[in-house]
mmCIF file of C-alpha atoms in Angstrom:
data_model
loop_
_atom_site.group_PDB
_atom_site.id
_atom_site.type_symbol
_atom_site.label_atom_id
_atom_site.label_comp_id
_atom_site.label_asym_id
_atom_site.label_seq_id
_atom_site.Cartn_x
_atom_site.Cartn_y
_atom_site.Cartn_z
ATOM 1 C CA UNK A 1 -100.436 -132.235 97.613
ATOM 2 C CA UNK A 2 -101.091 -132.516 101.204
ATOM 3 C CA UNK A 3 -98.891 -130.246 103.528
ATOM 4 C CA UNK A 4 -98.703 -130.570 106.965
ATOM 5 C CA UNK A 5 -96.779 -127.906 109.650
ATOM 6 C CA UNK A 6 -94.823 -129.137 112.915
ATOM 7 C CA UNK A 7 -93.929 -127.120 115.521
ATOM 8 C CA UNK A 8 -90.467 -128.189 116.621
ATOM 9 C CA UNK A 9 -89.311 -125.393 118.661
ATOM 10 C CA UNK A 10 -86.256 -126.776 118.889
ATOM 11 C CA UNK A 11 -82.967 -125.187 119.566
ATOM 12 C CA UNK A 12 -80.522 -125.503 116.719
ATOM 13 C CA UNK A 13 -77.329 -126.018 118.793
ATOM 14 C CA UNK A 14 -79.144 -127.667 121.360
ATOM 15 C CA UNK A 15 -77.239 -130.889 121.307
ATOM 16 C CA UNK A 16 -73.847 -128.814 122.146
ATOM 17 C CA UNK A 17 -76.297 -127.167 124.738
ATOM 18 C CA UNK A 18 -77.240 -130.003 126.596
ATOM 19 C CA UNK A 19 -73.758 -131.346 126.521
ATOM 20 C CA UNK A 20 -72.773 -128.106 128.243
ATOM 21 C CA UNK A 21 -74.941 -127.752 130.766
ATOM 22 C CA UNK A 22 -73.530 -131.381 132.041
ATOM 23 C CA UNK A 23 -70.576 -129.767 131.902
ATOM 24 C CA UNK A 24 -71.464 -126.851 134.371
ATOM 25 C CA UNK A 25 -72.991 -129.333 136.249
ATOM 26 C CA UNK A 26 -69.793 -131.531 136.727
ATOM 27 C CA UNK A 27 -68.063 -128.425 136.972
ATOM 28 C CA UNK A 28 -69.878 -127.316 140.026
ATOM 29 C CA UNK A 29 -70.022 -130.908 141.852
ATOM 30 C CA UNK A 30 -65.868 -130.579 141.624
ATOM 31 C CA UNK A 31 -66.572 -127.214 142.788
ATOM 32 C CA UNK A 32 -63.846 -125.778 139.864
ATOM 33 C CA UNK A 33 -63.760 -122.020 138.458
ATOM 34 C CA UNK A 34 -64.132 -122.424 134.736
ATOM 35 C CA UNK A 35 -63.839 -119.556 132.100
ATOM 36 C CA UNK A 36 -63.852 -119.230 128.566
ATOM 37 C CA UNK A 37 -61.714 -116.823 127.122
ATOM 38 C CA UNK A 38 -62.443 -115.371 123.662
ATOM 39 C CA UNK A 39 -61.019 -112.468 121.888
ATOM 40 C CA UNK A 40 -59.430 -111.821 118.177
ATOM 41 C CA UNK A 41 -56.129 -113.122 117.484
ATOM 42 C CA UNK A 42 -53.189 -111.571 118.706
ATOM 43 C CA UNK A 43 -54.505 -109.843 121.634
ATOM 44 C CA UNK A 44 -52.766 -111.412 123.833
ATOM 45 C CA UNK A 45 -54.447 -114.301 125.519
ATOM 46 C CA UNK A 46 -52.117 -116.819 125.579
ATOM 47 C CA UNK A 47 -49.324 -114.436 127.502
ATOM 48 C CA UNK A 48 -52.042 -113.457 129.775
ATOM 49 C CA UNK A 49 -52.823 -116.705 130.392
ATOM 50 C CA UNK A 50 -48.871 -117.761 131.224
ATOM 51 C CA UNK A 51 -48.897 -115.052 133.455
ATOM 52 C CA UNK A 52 -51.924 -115.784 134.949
ATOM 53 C CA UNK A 53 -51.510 -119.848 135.312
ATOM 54 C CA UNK A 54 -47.962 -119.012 136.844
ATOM 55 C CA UNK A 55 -49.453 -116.603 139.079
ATOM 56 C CA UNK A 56 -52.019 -119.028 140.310
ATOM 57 C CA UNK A 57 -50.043 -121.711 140.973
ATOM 58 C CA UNK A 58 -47.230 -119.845 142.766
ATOM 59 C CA UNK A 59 -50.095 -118.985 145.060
ATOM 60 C CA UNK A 60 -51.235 -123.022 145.587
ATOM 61 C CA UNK A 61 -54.294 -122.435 143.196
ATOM 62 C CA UNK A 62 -54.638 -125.858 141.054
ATOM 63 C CA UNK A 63 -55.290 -124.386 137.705
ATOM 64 C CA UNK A 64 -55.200 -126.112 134.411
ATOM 65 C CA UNK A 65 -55.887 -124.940 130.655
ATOM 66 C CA UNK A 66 -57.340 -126.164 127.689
ATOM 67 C CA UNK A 67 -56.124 -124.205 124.669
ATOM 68 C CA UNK A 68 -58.055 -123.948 121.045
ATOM 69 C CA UNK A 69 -56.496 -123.234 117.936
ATOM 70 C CA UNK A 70 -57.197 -123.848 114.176
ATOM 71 C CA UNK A 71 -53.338 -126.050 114.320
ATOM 72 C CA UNK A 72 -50.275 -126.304 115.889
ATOM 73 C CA UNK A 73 -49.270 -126.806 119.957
ATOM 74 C CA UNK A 74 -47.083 -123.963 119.975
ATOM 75 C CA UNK A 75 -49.554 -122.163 122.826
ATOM 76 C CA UNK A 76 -49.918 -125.847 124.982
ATOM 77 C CA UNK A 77 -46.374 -125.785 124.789
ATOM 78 C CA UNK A 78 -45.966 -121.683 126.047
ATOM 79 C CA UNK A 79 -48.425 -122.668 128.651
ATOM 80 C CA UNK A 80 -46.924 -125.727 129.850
ATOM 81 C CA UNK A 81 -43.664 -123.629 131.384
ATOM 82 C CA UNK A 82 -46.060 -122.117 133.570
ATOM 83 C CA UNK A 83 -46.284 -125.478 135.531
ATOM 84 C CA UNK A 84 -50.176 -126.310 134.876
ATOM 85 C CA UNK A 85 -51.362 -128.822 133.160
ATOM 86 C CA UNK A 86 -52.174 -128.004 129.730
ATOM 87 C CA UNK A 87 -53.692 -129.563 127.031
ATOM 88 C CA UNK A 88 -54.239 -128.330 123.036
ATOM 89 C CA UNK A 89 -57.406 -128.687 121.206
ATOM 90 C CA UNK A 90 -56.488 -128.955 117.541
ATOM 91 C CA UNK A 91 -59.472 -127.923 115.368
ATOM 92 C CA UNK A 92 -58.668 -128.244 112.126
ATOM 93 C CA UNK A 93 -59.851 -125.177 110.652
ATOM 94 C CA UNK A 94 -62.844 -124.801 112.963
ATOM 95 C CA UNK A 95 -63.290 -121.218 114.078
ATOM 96 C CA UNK A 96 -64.770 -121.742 117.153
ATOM 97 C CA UNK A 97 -64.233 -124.606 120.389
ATOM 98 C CA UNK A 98 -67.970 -126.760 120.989
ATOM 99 C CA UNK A 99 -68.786 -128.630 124.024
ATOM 100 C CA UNK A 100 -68.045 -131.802 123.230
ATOM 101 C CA UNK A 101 -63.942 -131.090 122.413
ATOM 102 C CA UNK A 102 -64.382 -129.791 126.130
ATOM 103 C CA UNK A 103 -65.941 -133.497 127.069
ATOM 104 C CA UNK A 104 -63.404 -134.914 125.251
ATOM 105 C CA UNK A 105 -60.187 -133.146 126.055
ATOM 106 C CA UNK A 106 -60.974 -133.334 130.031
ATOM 107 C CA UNK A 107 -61.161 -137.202 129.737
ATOM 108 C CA UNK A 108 -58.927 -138.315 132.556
ATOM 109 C CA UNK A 109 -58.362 -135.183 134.629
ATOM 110 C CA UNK A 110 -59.587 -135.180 138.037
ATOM 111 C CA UNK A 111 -61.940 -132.269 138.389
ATOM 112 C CA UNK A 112 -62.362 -132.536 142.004
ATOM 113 C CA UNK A 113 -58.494 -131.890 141.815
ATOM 114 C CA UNK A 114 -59.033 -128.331 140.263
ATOM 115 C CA UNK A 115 -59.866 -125.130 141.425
ATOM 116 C CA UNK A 116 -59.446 -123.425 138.580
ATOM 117 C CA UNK A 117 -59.858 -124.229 134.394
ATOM 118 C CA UNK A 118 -58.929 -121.749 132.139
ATOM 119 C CA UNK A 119 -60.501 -122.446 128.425
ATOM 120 C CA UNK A 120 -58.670 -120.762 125.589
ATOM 121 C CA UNK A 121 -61.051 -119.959 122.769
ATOM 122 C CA UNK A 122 -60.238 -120.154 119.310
ATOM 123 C CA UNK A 123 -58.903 -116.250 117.865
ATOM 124 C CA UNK A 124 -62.266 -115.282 116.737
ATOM 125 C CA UNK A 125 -64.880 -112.193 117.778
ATOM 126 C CA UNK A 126 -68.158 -113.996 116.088
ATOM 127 C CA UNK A 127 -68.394 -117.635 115.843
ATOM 128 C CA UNK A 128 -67.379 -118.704 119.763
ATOM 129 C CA UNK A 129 -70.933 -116.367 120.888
ATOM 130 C CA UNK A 130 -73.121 -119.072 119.921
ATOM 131 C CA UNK A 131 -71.076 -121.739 121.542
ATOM 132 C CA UNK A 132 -71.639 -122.744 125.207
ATOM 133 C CA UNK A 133 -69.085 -124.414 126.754
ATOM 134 C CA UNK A 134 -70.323 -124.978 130.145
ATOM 135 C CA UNK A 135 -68.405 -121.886 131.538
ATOM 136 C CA UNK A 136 -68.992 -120.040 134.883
ATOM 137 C CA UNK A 137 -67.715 -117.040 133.415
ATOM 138 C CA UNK A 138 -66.909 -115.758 129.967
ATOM 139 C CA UNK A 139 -64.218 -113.897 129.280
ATOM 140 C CA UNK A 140 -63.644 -110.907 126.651
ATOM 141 C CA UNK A 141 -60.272 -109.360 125.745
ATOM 142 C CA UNK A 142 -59.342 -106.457 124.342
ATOM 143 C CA UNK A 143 -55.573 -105.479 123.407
ATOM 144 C CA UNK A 144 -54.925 -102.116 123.333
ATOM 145 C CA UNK A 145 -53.659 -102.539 119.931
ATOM 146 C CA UNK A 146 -56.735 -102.941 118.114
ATOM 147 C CA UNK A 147 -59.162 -99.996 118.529
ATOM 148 C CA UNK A 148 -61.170 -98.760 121.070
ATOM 149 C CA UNK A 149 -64.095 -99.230 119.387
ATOM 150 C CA UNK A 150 -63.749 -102.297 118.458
ATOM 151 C CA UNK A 151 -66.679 -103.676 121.407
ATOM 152 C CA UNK A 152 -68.802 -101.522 118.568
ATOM 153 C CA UNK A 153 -67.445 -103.365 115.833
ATOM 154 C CA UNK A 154 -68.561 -107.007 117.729
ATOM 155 C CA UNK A 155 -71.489 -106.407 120.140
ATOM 156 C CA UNK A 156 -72.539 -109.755 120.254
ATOM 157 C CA UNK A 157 -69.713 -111.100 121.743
ATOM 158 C CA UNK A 158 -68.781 -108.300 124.266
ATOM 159 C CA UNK A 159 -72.123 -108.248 125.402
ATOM 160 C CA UNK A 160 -72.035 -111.858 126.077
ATOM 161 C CA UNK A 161 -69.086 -111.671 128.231
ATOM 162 C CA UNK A 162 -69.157 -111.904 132.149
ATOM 163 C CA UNK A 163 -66.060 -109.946 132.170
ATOM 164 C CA UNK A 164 -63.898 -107.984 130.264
ATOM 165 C CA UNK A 165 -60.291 -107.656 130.174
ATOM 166 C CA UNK A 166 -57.543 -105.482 128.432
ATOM 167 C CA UNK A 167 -54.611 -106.572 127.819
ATOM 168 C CA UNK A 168 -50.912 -105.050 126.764
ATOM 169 C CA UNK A 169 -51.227 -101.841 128.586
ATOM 170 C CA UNK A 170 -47.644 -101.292 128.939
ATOM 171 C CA UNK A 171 -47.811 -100.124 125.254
ATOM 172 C CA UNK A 172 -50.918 -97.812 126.286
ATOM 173 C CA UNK A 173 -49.159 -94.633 125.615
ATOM 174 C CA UNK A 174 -46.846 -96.183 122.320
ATOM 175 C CA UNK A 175 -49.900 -96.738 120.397
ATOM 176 C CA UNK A 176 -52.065 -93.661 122.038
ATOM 177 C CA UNK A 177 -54.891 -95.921 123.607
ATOM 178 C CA UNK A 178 -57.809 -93.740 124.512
ATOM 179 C CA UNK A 179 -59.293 -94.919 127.454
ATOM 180 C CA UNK A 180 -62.423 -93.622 128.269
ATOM 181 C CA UNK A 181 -62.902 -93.913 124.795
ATOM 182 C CA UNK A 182 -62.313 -97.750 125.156
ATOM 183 C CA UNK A 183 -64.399 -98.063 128.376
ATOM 184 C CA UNK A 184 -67.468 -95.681 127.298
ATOM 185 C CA UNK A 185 -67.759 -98.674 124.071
ATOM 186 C CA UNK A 186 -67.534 -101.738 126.036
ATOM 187 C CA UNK A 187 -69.951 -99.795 129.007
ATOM 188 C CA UNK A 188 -72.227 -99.493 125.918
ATOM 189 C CA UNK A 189 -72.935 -103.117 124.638
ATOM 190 C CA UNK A 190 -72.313 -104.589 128.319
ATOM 191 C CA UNK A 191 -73.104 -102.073 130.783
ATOM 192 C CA UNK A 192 -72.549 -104.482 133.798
ATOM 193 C CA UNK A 193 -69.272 -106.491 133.496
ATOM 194 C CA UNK A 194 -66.356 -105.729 135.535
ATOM 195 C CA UNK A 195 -63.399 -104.908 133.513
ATOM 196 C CA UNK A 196 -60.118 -105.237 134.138
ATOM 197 C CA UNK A 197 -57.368 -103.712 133.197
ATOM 198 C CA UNK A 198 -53.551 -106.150 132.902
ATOM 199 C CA UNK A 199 -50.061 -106.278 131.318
ATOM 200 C CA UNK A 200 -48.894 -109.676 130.916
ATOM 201 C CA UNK A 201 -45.946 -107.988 130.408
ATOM 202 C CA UNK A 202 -45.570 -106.206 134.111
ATOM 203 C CA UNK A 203 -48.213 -108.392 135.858
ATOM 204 C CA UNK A 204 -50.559 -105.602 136.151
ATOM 205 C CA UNK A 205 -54.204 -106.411 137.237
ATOM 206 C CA UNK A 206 -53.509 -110.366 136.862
ATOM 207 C CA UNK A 207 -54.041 -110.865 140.076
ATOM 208 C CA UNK A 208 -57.349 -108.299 140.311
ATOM 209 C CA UNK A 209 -58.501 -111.323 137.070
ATOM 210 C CA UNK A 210 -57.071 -114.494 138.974
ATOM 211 C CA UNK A 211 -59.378 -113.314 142.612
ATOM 212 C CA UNK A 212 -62.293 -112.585 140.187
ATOM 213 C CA UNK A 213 -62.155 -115.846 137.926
ATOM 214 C CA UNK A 214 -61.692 -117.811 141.809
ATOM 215 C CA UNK A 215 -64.714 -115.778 143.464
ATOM 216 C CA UNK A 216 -67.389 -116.004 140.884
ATOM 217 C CA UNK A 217 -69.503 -118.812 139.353
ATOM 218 C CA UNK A 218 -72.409 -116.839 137.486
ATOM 219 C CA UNK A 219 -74.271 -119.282 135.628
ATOM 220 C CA UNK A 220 -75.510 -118.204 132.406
ATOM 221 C CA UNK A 221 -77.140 -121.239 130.964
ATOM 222 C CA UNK A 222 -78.487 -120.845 126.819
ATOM 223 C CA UNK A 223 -81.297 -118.732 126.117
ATOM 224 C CA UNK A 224 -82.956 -121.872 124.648
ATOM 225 C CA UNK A 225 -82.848 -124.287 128.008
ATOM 226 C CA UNK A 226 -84.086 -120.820 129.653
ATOM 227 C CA UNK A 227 -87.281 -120.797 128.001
ATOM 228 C CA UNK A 228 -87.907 -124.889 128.161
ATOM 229 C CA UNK A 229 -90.598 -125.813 130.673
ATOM 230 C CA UNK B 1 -67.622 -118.458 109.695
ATOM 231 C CA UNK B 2 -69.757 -120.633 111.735
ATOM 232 C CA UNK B 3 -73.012 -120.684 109.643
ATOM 233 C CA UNK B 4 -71.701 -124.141 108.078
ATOM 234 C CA UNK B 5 -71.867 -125.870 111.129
ATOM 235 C CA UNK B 6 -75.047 -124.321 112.269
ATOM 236 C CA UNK B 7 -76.287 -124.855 108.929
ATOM 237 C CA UNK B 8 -75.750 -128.613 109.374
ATOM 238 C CA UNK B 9 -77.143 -129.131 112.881
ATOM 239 C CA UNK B 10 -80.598 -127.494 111.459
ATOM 240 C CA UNK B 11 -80.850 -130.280 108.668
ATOM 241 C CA UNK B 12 -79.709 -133.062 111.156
ATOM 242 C CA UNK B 13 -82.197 -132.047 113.912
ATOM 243 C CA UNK B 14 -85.072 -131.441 110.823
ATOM 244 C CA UNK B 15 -84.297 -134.883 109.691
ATOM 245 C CA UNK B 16 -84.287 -136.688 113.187
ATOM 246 C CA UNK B 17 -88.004 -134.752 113.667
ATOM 247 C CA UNK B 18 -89.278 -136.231 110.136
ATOM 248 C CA UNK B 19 -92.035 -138.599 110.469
ATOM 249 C CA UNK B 20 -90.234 -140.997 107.944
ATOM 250 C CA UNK B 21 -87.242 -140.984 106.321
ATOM 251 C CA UNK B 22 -88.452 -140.118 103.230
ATOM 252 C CA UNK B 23 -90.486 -137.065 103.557
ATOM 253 C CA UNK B 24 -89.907 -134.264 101.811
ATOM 254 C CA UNK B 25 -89.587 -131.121 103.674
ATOM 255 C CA UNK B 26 -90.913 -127.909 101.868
ATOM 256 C CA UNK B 27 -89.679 -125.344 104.066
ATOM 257 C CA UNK B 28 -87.839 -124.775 107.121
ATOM 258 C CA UNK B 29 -88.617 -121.669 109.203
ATOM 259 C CA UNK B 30 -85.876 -120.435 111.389
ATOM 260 C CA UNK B 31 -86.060 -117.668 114.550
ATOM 261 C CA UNK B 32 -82.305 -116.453 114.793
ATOM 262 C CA UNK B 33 -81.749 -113.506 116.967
ATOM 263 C CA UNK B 34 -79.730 -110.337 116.169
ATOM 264 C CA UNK B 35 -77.672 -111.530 119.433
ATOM 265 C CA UNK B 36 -76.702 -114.462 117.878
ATOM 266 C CA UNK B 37 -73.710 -113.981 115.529
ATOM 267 C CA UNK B 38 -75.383 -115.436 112.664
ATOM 268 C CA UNK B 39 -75.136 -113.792 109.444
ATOM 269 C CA UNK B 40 -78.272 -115.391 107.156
ATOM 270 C CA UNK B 41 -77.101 -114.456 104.427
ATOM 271 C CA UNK B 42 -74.134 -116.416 105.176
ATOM 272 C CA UNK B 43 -76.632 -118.949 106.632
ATOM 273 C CA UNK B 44 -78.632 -119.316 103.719
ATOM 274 C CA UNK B 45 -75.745 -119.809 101.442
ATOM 275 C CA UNK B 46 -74.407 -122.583 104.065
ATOM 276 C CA UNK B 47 -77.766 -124.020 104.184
ATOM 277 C CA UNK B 48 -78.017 -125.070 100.346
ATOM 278 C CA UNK B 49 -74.946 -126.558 100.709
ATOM 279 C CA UNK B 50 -76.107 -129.256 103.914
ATOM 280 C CA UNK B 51 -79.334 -129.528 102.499
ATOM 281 C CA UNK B 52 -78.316 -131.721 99.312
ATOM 282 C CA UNK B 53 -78.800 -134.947 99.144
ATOM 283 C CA UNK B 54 -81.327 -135.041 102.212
ATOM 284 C CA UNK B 55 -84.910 -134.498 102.096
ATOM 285 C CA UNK B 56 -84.086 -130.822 102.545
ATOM 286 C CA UNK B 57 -82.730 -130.247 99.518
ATOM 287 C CA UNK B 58 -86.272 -128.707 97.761
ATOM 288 C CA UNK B 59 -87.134 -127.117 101.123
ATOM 289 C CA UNK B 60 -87.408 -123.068 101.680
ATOM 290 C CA UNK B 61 -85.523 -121.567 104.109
ATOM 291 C CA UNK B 62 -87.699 -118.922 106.402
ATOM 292 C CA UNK B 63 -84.978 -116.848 108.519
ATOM 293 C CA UNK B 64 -87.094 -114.628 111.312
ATOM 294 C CA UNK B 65 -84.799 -112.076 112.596
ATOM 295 C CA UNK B 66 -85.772 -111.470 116.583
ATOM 296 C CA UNK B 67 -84.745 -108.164 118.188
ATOM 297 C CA UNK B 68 -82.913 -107.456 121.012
ATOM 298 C CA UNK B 69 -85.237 -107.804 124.521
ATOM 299 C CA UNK B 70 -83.995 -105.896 127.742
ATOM 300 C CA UNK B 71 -85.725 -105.572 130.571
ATOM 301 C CA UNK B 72 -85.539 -101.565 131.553
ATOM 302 C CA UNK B 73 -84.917 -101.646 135.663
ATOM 303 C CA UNK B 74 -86.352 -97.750 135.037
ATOM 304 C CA UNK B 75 -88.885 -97.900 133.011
ATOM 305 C CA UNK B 76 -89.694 -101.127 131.597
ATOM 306 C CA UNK B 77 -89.123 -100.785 128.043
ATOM 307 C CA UNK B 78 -88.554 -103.666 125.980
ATOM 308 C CA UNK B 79 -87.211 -103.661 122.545
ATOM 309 C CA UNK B 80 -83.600 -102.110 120.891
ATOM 310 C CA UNK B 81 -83.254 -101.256 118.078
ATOM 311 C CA UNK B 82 -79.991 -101.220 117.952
ATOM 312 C CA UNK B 83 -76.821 -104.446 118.628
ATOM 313 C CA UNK B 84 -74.207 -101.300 119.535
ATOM 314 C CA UNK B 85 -76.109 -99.587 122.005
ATOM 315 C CA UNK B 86 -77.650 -101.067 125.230
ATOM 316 C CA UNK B 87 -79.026 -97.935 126.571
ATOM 317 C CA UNK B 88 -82.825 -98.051 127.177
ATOM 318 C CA UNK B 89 -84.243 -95.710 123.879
ATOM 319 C CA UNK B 90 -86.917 -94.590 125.727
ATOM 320 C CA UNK B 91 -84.919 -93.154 129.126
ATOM 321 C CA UNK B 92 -81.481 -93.792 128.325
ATOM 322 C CA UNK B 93 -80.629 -96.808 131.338
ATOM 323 C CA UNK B 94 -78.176 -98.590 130.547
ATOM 324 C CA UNK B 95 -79.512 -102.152 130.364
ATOM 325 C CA UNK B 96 -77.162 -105.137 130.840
ATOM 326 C CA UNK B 97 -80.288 -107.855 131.377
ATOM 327 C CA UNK B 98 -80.499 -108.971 127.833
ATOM 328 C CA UNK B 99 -83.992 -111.586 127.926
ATOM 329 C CA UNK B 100 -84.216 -112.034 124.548
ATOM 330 C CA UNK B 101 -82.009 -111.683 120.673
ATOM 331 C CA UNK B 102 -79.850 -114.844 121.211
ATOM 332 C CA UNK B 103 -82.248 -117.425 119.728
ATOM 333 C CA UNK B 104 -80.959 -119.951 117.536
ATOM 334 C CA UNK B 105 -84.486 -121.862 116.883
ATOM 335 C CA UNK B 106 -86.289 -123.909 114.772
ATOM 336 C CA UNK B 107 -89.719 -122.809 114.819
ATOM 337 C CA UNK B 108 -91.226 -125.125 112.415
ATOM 338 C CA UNK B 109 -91.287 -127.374 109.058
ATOM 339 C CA UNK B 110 -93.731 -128.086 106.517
ATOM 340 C CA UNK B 111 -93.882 -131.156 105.187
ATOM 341 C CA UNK B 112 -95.280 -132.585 102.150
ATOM 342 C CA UNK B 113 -96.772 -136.171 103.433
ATOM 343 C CA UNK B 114 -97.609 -137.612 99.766
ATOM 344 C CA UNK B 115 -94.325 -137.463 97.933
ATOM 345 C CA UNK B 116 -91.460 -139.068 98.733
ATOM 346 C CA UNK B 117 -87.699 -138.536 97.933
ATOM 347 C CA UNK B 118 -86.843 -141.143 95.308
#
């Protein structure tokens, strides 16, 4: 029997990859602030996110959303009231959103219309890490609901964020939310990222999140296309 | 549960790479970093499943596990040891520059070039 190695070297999700750092690129030429948001289910994205859209465009921001989820349009439809366009990626059981549903569900917006894209993430703390959307910035939430230690629980993911937000803390005290306890765990697998603190509820620190998604653009292309020559 | 999907893009990309259609592949090494939300044992179990049928379905999977890199600002160190802790082990800096843990990489196949799938 005659073996043979080859060196491939090749990045397994490089495909989605490459189809998301097109993305960024058209993303910059339209010169439009895009975020991914990602956080468990239930902590409160999609409220944020009406609060946030109707916040941006009562200030003559042109924002827009793409929202992930495993079925239904129930959230499209929450979001739509806020008066940006919306539209629902339907992933049929997939736990996680890939580039290419991005390429596909932004066929026929105008980009250089935009100033601001809001990506929903499918409910998930694991699977959406590996995935690069073409994002400027990722987003991580935390609810106060679920634990403060829970940044412990999913390091991967927290440390991958470019910020991270709180949500619901107008039921801080109900549910006895620690919150040094809280920040000292998300300090420790992402000692850099601003965090910010909102209610979706009151309207706390949405504003504080809508300046920061509009002012920054980090770009944090895949460890993989980092290393290629 | 992602590993599926992962699993599937490794034997499409090996297959692409394969000098023929018909060569069998004897083992496929993997370098998959502890940054990158991949479980392998989760991985290998997917793995088995994409690999029948194709001329991965004999082949080995090798899963390297790659540790987290920072970059110390204070005193240079390297390596953690840890996912849940990005303080520097050595002097205690917090670290935020992450350089290495999120690879998702094939490193290499073997092939065996004299028999064929039937």
């Amino acid at each position: 029997m005659t073996t043979r190695i080859v060196d491939l070297r090749k990045g397994i999700l490089e495909k989605n990859d490459l189809l998301a750092q097109g993305l960024r690129a058209q993303f910059a030429d339209a010169d439009v602030h895009v975020s991914n948001w990602v956080s468990s289910p239930g902590s409160g994205k999609t409220a944020l996110l009406e609060t946030l859209l109707t916040t941006a465009i009562a200030r003559g921001v042109a924002a827009a959303a793409l929202v992930g989820d495993c079925a239904t349009d129930n959230d499209a439809k929450r979001l739509e009231r806020s008066g940006a366009p919306v539209r629902q990626i339907v992933t049929e059981s997939m736990c996680h959103l890939e580039s290419d549903m991005i390429a596909t569900y932004l066929e026929g917006w105008d980009l250089d219309a935009l100033d601001l894209l809001v990506i929903e993430n499918v409910g998930n703390l694991v699977c959406p890490t590996a995935y690069d959307l073409g994002e400027g910035t990722r987003v991580a939430l935390l609810s106060v609901t679920e634990g403060e230690d829970k940044p412990a629980k999913y390091p991967q993911l927290f440390n991958s964020a470019d910020v991270v937000v709180i949500t619901k803390t107008d039921i801080a005290g109900a549910v006895e939310w620690d919150r040094d306890a809280a920040i000292a765990a998300i300090r420790a697998v992402n000692p850099g990222a601003p965090i910010v603190e909102t209610s979706a509820r009151t309207g706390d620190g949405v504003l504080d999140l809508l300046d920061l998604l509009l002012a920054s653009t980090p770009i944090t292309p895949s460890p993989q296309l980092q290393e290629a020559p | 549960m992602h590993e599926l999907s992962v699993a599937h893009a490794v034997v499409s990309t090996v297959v692409d790479a394969l000098p023929t259609p018909d060569t069998r592949v004897l083992q496929v090494r993997l370098r998959v970093g502890e940054l990158s939300g991949l479980v392998p044992q989760a991985l290998e179990f997917a793995y088995d499943v994409a690999a029948q049928g194709t001329p991965l379905e004999d082949a080995a999977l090798v899963i390297e596990r790659s540790p987290v890199i920072i970059d110390c600002p204070s005193c240079g160190h390297q390596e953690l040891s840890s996912t849940h802790d990005f303080r520097c082990p050595v002097c205690a800096q917090p670290c935020g520059n992450v350089v290495g843990g999120k690879e998702l990489e094939i490193v290499d196949i073997t092939l065996d070039e004299l028999v064929t799938t039937p």
